[in-house]
Short mmCIF file of C-alpha atoms in Angstrom, two decimals:
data_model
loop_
_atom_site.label_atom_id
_atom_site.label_comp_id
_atom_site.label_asym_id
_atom_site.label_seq_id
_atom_site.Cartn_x
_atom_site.Cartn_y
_atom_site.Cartn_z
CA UNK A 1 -1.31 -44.93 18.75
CA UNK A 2 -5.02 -45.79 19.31
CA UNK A 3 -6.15 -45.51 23.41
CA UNK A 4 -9.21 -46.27 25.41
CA UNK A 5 -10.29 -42.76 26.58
CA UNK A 6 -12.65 -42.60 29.55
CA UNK A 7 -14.72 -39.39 31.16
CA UNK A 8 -14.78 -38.41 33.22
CA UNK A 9 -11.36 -38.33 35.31
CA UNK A 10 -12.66 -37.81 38.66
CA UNK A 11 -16.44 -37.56 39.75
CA UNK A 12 -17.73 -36.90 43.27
CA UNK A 13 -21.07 -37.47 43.95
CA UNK A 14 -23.42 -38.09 47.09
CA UNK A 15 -24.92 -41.26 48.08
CA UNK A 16 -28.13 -42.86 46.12
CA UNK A 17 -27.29 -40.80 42.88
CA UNK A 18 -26.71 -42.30 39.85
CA UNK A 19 -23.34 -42.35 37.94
CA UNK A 20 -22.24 -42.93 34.50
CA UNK A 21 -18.30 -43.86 33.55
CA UNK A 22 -17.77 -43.24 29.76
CA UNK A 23 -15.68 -44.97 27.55
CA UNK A 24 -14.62 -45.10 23.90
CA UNK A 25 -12.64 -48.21 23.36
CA UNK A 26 -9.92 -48.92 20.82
CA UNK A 27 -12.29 -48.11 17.20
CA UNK A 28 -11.57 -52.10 15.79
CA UNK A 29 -12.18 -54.05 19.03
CA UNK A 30 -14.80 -56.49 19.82
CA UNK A 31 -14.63 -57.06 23.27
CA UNK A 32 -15.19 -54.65 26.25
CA UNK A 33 -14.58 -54.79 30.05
CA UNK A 34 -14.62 -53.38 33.15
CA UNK A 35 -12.85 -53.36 36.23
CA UNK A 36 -12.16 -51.53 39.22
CA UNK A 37 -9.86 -50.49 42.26
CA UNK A 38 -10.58 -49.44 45.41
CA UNK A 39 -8.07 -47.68 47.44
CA UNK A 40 -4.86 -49.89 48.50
CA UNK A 41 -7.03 -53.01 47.38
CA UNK A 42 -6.53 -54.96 44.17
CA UNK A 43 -7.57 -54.07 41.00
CA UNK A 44 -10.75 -56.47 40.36
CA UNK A 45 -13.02 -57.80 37.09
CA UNK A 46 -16.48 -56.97 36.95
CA UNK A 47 -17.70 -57.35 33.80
CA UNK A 48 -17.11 -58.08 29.91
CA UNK A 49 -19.10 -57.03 27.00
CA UNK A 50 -18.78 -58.72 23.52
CA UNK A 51 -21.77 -58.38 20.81
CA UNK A 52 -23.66 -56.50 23.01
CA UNK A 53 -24.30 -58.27 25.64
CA UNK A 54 -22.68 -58.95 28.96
CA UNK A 55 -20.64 -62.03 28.75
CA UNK A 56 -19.27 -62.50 31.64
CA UNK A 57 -19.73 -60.52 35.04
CA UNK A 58 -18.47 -61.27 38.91
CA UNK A 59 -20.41 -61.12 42.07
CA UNK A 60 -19.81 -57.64 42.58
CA UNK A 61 -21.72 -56.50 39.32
CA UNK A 62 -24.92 -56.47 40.98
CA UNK A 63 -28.45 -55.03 39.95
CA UNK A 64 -26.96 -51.56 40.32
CA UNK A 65 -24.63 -51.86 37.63
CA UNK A 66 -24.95 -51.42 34.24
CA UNK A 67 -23.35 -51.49 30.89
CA UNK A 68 -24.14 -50.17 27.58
CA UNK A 69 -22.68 -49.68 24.22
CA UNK A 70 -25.56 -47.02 22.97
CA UNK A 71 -23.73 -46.55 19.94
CA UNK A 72 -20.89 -47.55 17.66
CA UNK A 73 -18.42 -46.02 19.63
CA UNK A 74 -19.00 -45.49 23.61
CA UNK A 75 -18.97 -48.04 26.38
CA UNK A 76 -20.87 -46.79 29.21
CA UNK A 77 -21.16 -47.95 33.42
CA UNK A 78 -24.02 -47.18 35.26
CA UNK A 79 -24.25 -47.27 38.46
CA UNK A 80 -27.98 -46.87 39.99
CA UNK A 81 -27.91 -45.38 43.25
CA UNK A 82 -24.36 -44.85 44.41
CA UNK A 83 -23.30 -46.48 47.98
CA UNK A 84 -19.88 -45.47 49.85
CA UNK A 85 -18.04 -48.36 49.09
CA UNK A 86 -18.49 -47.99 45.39
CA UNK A 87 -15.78 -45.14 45.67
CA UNK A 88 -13.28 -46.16 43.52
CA UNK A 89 -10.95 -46.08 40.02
CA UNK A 90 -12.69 -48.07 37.58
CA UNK A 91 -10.95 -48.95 34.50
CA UNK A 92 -12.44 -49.80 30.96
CA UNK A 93 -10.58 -52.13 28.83
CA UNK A 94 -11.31 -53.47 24.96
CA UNK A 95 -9.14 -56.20 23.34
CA UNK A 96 -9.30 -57.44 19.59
CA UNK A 97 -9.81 -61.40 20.59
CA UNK A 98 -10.81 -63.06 23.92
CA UNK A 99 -8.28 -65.35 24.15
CA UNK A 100 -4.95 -63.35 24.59
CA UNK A 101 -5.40 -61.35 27.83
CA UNK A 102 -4.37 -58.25 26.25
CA UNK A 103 -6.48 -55.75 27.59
CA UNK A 104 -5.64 -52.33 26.35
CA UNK A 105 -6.52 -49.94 29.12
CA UNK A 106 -8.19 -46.38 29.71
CA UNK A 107 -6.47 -44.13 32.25
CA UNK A 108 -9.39 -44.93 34.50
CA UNK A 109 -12.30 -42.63 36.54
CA UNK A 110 -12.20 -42.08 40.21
CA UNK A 111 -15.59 -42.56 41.46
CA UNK A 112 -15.42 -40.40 45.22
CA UNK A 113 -19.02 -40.93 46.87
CA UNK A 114 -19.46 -38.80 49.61
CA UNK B 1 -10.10 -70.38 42.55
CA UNK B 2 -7.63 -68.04 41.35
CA UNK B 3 -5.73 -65.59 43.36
CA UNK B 4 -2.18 -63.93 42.79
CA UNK B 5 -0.01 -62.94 45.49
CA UNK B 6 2.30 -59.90 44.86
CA UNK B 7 4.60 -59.79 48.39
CA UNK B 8 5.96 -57.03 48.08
CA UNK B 9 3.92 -53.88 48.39
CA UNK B 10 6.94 -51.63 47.71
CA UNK B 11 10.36 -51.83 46.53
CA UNK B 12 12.97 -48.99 46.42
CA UNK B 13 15.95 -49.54 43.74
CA UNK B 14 18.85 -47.40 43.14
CA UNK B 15 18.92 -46.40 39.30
CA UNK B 16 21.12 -48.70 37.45
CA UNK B 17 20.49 -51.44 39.65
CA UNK B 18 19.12 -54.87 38.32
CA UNK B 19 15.23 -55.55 39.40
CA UNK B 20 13.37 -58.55 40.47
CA UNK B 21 9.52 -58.60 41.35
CA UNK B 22 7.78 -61.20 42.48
CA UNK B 23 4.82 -62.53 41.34
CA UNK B 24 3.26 -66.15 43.40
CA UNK B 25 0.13 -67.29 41.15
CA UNK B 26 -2.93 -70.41 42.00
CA UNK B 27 -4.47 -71.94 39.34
CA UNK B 28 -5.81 -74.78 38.35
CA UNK B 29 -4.39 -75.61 35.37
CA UNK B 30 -1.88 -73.99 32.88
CA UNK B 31 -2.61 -70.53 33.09
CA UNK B 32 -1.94 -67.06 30.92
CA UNK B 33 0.33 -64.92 33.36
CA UNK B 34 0.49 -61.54 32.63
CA UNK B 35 2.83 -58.04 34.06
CA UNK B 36 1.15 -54.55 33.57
CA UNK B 37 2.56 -51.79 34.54
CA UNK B 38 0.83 -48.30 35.39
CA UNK B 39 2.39 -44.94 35.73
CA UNK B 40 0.93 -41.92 37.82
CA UNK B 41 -2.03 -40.92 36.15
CA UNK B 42 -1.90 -43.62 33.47
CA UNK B 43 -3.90 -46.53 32.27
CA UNK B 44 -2.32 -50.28 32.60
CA UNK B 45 0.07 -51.36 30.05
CA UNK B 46 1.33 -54.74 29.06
CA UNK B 47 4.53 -55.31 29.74
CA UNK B 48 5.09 -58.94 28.48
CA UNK B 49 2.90 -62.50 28.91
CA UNK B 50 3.22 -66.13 29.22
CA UNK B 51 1.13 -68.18 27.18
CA UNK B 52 3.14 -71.01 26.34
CA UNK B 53 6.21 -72.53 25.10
CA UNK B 54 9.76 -70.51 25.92
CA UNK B 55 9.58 -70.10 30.16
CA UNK B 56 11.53 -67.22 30.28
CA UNK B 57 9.30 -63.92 28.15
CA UNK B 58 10.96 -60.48 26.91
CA UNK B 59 8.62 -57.52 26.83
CA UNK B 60 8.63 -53.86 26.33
CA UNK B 61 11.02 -51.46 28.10
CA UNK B 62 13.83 -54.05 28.79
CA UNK B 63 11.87 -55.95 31.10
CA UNK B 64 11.53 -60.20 31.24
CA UNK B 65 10.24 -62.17 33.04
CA UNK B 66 10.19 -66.74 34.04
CA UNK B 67 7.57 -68.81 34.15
CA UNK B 68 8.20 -71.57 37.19
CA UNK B 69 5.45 -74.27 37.34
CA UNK B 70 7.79 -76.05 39.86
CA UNK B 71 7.38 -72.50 42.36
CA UNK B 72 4.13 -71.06 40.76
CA UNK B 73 6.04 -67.72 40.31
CA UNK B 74 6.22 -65.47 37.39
CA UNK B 75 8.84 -63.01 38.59
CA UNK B 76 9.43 -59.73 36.32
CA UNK B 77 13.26 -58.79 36.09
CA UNK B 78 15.19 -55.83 34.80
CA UNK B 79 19.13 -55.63 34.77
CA UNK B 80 19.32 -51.91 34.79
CA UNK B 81 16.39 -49.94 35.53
CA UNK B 82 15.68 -46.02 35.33
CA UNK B 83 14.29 -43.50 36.74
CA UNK B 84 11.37 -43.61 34.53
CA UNK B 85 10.60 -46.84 35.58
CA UNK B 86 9.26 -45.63 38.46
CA UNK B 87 5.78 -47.22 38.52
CA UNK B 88 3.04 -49.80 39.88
CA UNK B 89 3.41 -53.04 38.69
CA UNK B 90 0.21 -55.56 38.69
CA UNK B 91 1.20 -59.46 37.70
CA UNK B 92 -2.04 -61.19 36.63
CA UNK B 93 -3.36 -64.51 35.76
CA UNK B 94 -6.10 -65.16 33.20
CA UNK B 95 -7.60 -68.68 32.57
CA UNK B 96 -6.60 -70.63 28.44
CA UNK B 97 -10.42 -70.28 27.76
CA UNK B 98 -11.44 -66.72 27.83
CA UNK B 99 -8.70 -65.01 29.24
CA UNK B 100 -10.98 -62.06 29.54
CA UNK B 101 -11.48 -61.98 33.39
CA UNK B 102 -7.78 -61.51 34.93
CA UNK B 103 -7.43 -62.06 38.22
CA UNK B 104 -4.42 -59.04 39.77
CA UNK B 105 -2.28 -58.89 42.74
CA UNK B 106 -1.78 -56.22 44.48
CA UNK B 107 0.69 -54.35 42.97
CA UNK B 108 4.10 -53.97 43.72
CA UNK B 109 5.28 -49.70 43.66
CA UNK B 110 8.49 -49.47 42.54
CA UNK B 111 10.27 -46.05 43.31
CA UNK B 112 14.07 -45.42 41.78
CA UNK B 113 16.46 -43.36 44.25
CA UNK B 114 18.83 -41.25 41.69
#
């Protein structure tokens, strides 16, 4: 059965470096997302991708984010210069159409910023 | 705006016994009500959804779930579970026009006493 794979599965890294979350959505998908979890809170939307280009993105996507789709395949999350409170499990999601909701999910990377 | 409330951070269920989760939603108008579910070290799946029509939704595994307008609620129900049900489960709410950006609870962990 075709999965979202993202890499890596856990990353530490110190604070003010950057980070990049991989992902390699479902192969026939057209739309892309983001979201993320931090620790006991609620897992929250920050941005969608579809034709490469953002479409949508929520407050919390700020100038230090990022997304790319540098190729056919990968789906990529930058973040520029990594605070504390960005430690967290972010998940990458694809779906075939916009208008369902059904987000097929990756198993997600935990982001620890020390 | 939209929010989802989840009350119950954890339940404990003896195996065999029949499962209720509730799910409180706020929305505007009608919305698309979704229940993932994520295992230990897994992605989110889709249970089941609510898009229209029938109130009451079957999904995967044995689970279902009712849509109340009256109560705002979109509880998830099983009449037997099993041990490998053990799991989070996230209800969320996406908009009719670009369902894209779901808005979760916070999860409700289910854990199964043998």
């Amino acid at each position: 059965e075709p999965e979202v794979t993202q890499t890596p599965s856990h990353q530490v890294t110190q604070m003010g470096q950057e980070v990049i979350l991989r992902c390699v959505p479902i192969s026939n998908h057209l739309y892309f997302y983001w979201y993320r979890q931090i620790l006991g809170q609620k897992v929250e939307f920050l941005v969608s991708f579809y034709n490469n280009e953002i479409s949508e993105k929520s407050e919390i996507f700020d100038d230090q984010f990022s997304v790319e789709r540098p190729d056919g395949s990968n789906f990529t999350l930058k973040i520029r210069s990594t605070k504390l409170e960005d430690s967290a499990m972010y998940f990458c999601a694809s779906s075939p159409r916009v208008y369902t909701g059904e987000l097929f999910f990756g198993e997600g990377s935990r982001l620890t910023v020390l | 705006a939209q929010s989802v409330t989840q009350p119950d951070i954890h339940i404990t269920v003896s195996e065999g016994a029949s499962l209720e989760l509730r799910c409180n939603y706020s929305y505007g108008a009608t919305p698309y009500l979704f229940w993932y579910v994520q295992s230990p070290g897994q992605g989110l799946q889709l249970l089941l959804k609510y898009f229209s029509g029938d109130t009451l939704v079957q999904g995967i595994k044995g689970f279902e779930a009712e849509f109340k307008r009256s109560q705002s609620s979109f509880n998830l129900r099983k009449p037997s579970v099993h041990w490998s049900d053990a799991a989070e489960y996230f209800c969320a709410v996406g908009g009719t026009q670009g369902a894209q950006k779901l808005v979760f609870g916070q999860g409700t962990r289910l854990t199964i006493n043998p």
